[in-house]
PDB file of C-alpha atoms in Angstrom:
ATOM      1  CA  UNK A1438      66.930-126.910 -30.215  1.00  0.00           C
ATOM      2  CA  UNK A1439      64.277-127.694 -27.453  1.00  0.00           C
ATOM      3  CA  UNK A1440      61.847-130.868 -27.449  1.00  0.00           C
ATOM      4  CA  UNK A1441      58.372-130.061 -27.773  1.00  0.00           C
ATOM      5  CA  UNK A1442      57.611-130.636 -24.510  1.00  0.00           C
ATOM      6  CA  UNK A1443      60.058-128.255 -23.299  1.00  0.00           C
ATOM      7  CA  UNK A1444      58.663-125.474 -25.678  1.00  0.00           C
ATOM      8  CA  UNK A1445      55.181-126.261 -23.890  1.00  0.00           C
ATOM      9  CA  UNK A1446      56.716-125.903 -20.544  1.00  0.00           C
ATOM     10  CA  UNK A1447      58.047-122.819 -21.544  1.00  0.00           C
ATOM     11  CA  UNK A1448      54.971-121.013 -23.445  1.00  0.00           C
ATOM     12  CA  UNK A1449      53.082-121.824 -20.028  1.00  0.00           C
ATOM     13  CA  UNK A1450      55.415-120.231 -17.796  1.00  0.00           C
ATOM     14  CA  UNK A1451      55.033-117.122 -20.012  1.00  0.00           C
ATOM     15  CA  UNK A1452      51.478-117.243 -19.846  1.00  0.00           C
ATOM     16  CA  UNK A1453      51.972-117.745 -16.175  1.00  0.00           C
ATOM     17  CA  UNK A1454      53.728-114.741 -15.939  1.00  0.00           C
ATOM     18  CA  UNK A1455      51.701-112.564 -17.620  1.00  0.00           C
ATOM     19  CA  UNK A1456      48.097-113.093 -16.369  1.00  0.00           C
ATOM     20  CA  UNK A1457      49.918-112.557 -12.521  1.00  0.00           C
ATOM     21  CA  UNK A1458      51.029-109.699 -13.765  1.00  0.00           C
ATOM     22  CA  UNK A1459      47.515-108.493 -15.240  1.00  0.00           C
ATOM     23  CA  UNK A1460      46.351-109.331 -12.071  1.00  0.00           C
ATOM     24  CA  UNK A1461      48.245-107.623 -10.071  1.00  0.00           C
ATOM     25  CA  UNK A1462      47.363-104.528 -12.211  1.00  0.00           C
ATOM     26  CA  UNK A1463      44.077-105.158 -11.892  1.00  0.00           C
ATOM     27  CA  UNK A1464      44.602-105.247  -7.930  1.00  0.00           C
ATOM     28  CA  UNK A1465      46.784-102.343  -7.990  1.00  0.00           C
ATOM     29  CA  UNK A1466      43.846-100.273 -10.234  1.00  0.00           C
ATOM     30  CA  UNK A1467      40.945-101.271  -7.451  1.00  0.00           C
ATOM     31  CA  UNK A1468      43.190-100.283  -4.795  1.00  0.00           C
ATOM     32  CA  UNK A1469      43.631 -96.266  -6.213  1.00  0.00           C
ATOM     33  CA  UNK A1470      40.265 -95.812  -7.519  1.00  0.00           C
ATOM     34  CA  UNK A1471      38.754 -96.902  -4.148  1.00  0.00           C
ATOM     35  CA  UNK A1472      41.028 -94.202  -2.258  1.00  0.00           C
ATOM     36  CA  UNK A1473      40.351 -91.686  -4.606  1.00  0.00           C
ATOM     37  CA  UNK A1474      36.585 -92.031  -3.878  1.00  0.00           C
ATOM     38  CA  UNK A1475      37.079 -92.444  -0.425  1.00  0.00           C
ATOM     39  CA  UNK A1476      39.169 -88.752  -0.502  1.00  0.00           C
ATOM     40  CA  UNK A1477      36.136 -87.157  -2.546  1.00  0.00           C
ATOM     41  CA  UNK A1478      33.736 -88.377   0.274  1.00  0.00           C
ATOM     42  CA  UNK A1479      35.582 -87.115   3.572  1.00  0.00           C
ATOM     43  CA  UNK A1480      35.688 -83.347   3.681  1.00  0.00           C
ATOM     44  CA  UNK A1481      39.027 -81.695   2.678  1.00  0.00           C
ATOM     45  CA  UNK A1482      41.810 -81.679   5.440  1.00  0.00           C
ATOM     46  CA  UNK A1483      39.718 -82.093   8.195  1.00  0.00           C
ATOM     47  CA  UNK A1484      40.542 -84.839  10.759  1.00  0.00           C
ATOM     48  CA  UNK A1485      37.446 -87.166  10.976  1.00  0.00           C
ATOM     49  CA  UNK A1486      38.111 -86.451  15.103  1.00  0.00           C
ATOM     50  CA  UNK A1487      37.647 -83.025  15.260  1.00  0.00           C
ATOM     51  CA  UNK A1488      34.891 -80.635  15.298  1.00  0.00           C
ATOM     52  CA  UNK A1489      34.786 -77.206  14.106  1.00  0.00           C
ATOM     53  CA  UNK A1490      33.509 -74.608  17.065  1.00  0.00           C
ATOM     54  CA  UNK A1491      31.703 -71.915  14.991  1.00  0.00           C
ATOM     55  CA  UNK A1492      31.912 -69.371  18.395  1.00  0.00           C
ATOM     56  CA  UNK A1493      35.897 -69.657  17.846  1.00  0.00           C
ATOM     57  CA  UNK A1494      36.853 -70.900  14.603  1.00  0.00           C
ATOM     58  CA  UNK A1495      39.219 -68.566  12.744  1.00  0.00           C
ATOM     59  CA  UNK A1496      38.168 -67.747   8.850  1.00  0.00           C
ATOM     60  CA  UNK A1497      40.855 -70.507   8.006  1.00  0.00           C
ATOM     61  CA  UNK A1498      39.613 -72.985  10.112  1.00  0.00           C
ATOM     62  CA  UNK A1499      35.976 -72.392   8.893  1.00  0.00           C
ATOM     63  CA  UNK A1500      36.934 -72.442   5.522  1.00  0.00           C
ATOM     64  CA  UNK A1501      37.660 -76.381   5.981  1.00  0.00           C
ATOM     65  CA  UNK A1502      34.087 -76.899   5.979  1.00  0.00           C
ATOM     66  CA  UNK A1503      32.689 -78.319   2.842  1.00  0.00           C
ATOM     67  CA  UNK A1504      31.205 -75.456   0.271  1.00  0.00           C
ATOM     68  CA  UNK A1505      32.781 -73.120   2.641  1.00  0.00           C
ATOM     69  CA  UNK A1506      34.949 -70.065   0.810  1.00  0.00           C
ATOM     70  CA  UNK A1507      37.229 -67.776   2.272  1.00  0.00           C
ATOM     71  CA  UNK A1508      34.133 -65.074   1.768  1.00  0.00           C
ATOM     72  CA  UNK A1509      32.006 -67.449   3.338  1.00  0.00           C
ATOM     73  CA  UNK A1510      33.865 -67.941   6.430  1.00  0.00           C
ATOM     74  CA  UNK A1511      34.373 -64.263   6.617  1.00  0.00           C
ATOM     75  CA  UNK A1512      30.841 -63.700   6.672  1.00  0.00           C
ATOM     76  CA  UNK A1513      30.225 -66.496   9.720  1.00  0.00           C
ATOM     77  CA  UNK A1514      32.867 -64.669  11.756  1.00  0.00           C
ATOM     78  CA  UNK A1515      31.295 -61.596  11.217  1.00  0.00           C
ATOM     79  CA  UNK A1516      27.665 -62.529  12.133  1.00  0.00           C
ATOM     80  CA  UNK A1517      29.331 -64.066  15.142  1.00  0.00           C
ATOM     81  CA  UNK A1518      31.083 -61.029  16.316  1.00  0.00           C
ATOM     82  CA  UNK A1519      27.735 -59.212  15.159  1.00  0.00           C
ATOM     83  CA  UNK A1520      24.423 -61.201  16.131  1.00  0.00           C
ATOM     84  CA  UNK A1521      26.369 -63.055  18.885  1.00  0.00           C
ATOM     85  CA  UNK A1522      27.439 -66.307  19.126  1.00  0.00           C
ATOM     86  CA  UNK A1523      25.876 -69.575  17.025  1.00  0.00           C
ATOM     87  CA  UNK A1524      23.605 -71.809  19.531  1.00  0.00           C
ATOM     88  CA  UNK A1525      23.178 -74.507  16.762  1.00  0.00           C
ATOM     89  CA  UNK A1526      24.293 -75.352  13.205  1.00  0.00           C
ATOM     90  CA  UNK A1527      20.763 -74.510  12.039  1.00  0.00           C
ATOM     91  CA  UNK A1528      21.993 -70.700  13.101  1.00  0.00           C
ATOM     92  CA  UNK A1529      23.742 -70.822   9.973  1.00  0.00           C
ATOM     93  CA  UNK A1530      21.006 -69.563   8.434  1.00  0.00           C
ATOM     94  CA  UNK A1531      21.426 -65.726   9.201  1.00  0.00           C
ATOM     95  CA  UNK A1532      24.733 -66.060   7.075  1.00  0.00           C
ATOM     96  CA  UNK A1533      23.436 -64.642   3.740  1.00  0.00           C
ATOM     97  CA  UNK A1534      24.555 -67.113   1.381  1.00  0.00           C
ATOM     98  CA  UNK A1535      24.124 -70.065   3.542  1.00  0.00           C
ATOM     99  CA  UNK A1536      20.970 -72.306   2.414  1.00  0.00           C
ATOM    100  CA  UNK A1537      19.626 -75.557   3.992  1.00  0.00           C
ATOM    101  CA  UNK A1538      21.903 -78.231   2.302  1.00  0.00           C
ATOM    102  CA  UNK A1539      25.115 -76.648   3.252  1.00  0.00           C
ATOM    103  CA  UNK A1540      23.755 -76.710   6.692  1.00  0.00           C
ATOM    104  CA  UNK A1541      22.891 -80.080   6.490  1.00  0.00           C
ATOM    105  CA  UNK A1542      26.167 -80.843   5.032  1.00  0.00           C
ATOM    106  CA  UNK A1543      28.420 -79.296   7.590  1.00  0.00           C
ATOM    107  CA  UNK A1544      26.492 -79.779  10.742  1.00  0.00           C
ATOM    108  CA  UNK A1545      28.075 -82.999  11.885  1.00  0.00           C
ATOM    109  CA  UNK A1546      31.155 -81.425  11.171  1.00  0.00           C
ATOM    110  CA  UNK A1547      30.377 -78.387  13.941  1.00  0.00           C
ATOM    111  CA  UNK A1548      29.906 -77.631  17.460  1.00  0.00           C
ATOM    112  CA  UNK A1549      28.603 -74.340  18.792  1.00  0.00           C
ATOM    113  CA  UNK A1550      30.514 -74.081  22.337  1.00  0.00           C
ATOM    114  CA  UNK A1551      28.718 -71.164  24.466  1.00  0.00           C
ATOM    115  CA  UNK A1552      31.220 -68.657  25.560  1.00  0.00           C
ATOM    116  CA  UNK A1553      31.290 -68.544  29.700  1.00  0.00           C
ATOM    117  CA  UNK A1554      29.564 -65.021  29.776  1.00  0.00           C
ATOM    118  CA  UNK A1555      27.119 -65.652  27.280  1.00  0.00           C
ATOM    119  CA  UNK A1556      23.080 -66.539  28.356  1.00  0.00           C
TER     120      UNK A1556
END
């Protein structure tokens, strides 16, 4: 049988043990709720580095964007290859089904690059 004093020893290393480990779970829960609102922020599967040239992009590459379906980026590629090349992100606007706060949302994430023989 153990003294009392030993019980007490004991009962304190148990509640020792158990508040690191709370803690530690605690930790471990801050740590995956702040990267899983850090991956809702940045837009899907596009590298913070790169831009997006609208006057080259493919549909896939377009459809990167944010709010940007595969329908979507058809219709950019085709008023590209129709009306002629993007100057601006603000040219988004003759894509029918393009408003102002998808354009706000996706121009820092776009370039327009001027083909050579364009004016």
């Amino acid at each position: 049988m153990q003294s009392g004093d030993a019980q007490l020893d004991l009962r304190a290393d148990w509640v020792i043990t158990i508040a690191l480990c709370l803690a530690c779970a605690v930790m471990v829960g801050v740590v995956l709720l702040d990267q899983r609102a850090r991956a809702r922020e940045s837009p899907r599967d596009l590298p913070q580095a790169s831009l997006i040239d609208l006057n080259s992009a493919s549909v896939a590459e377009i459809e990167l964007l944010p709010e940007i379906g595969p329908a979507l980026a058809a219709r950019i590629v085709e008023s590209r290859e129709k009306d002629g090349p993007f100057h601006s992100a603000k040219d988004l606007d003759r894509v029918r089904g393009i408003g102002k706060g998808t354009i706000e949302r996706v121009t820092p994430l776009v370039e327009c690059v001027l083909p050579k023989d364009s004016p």
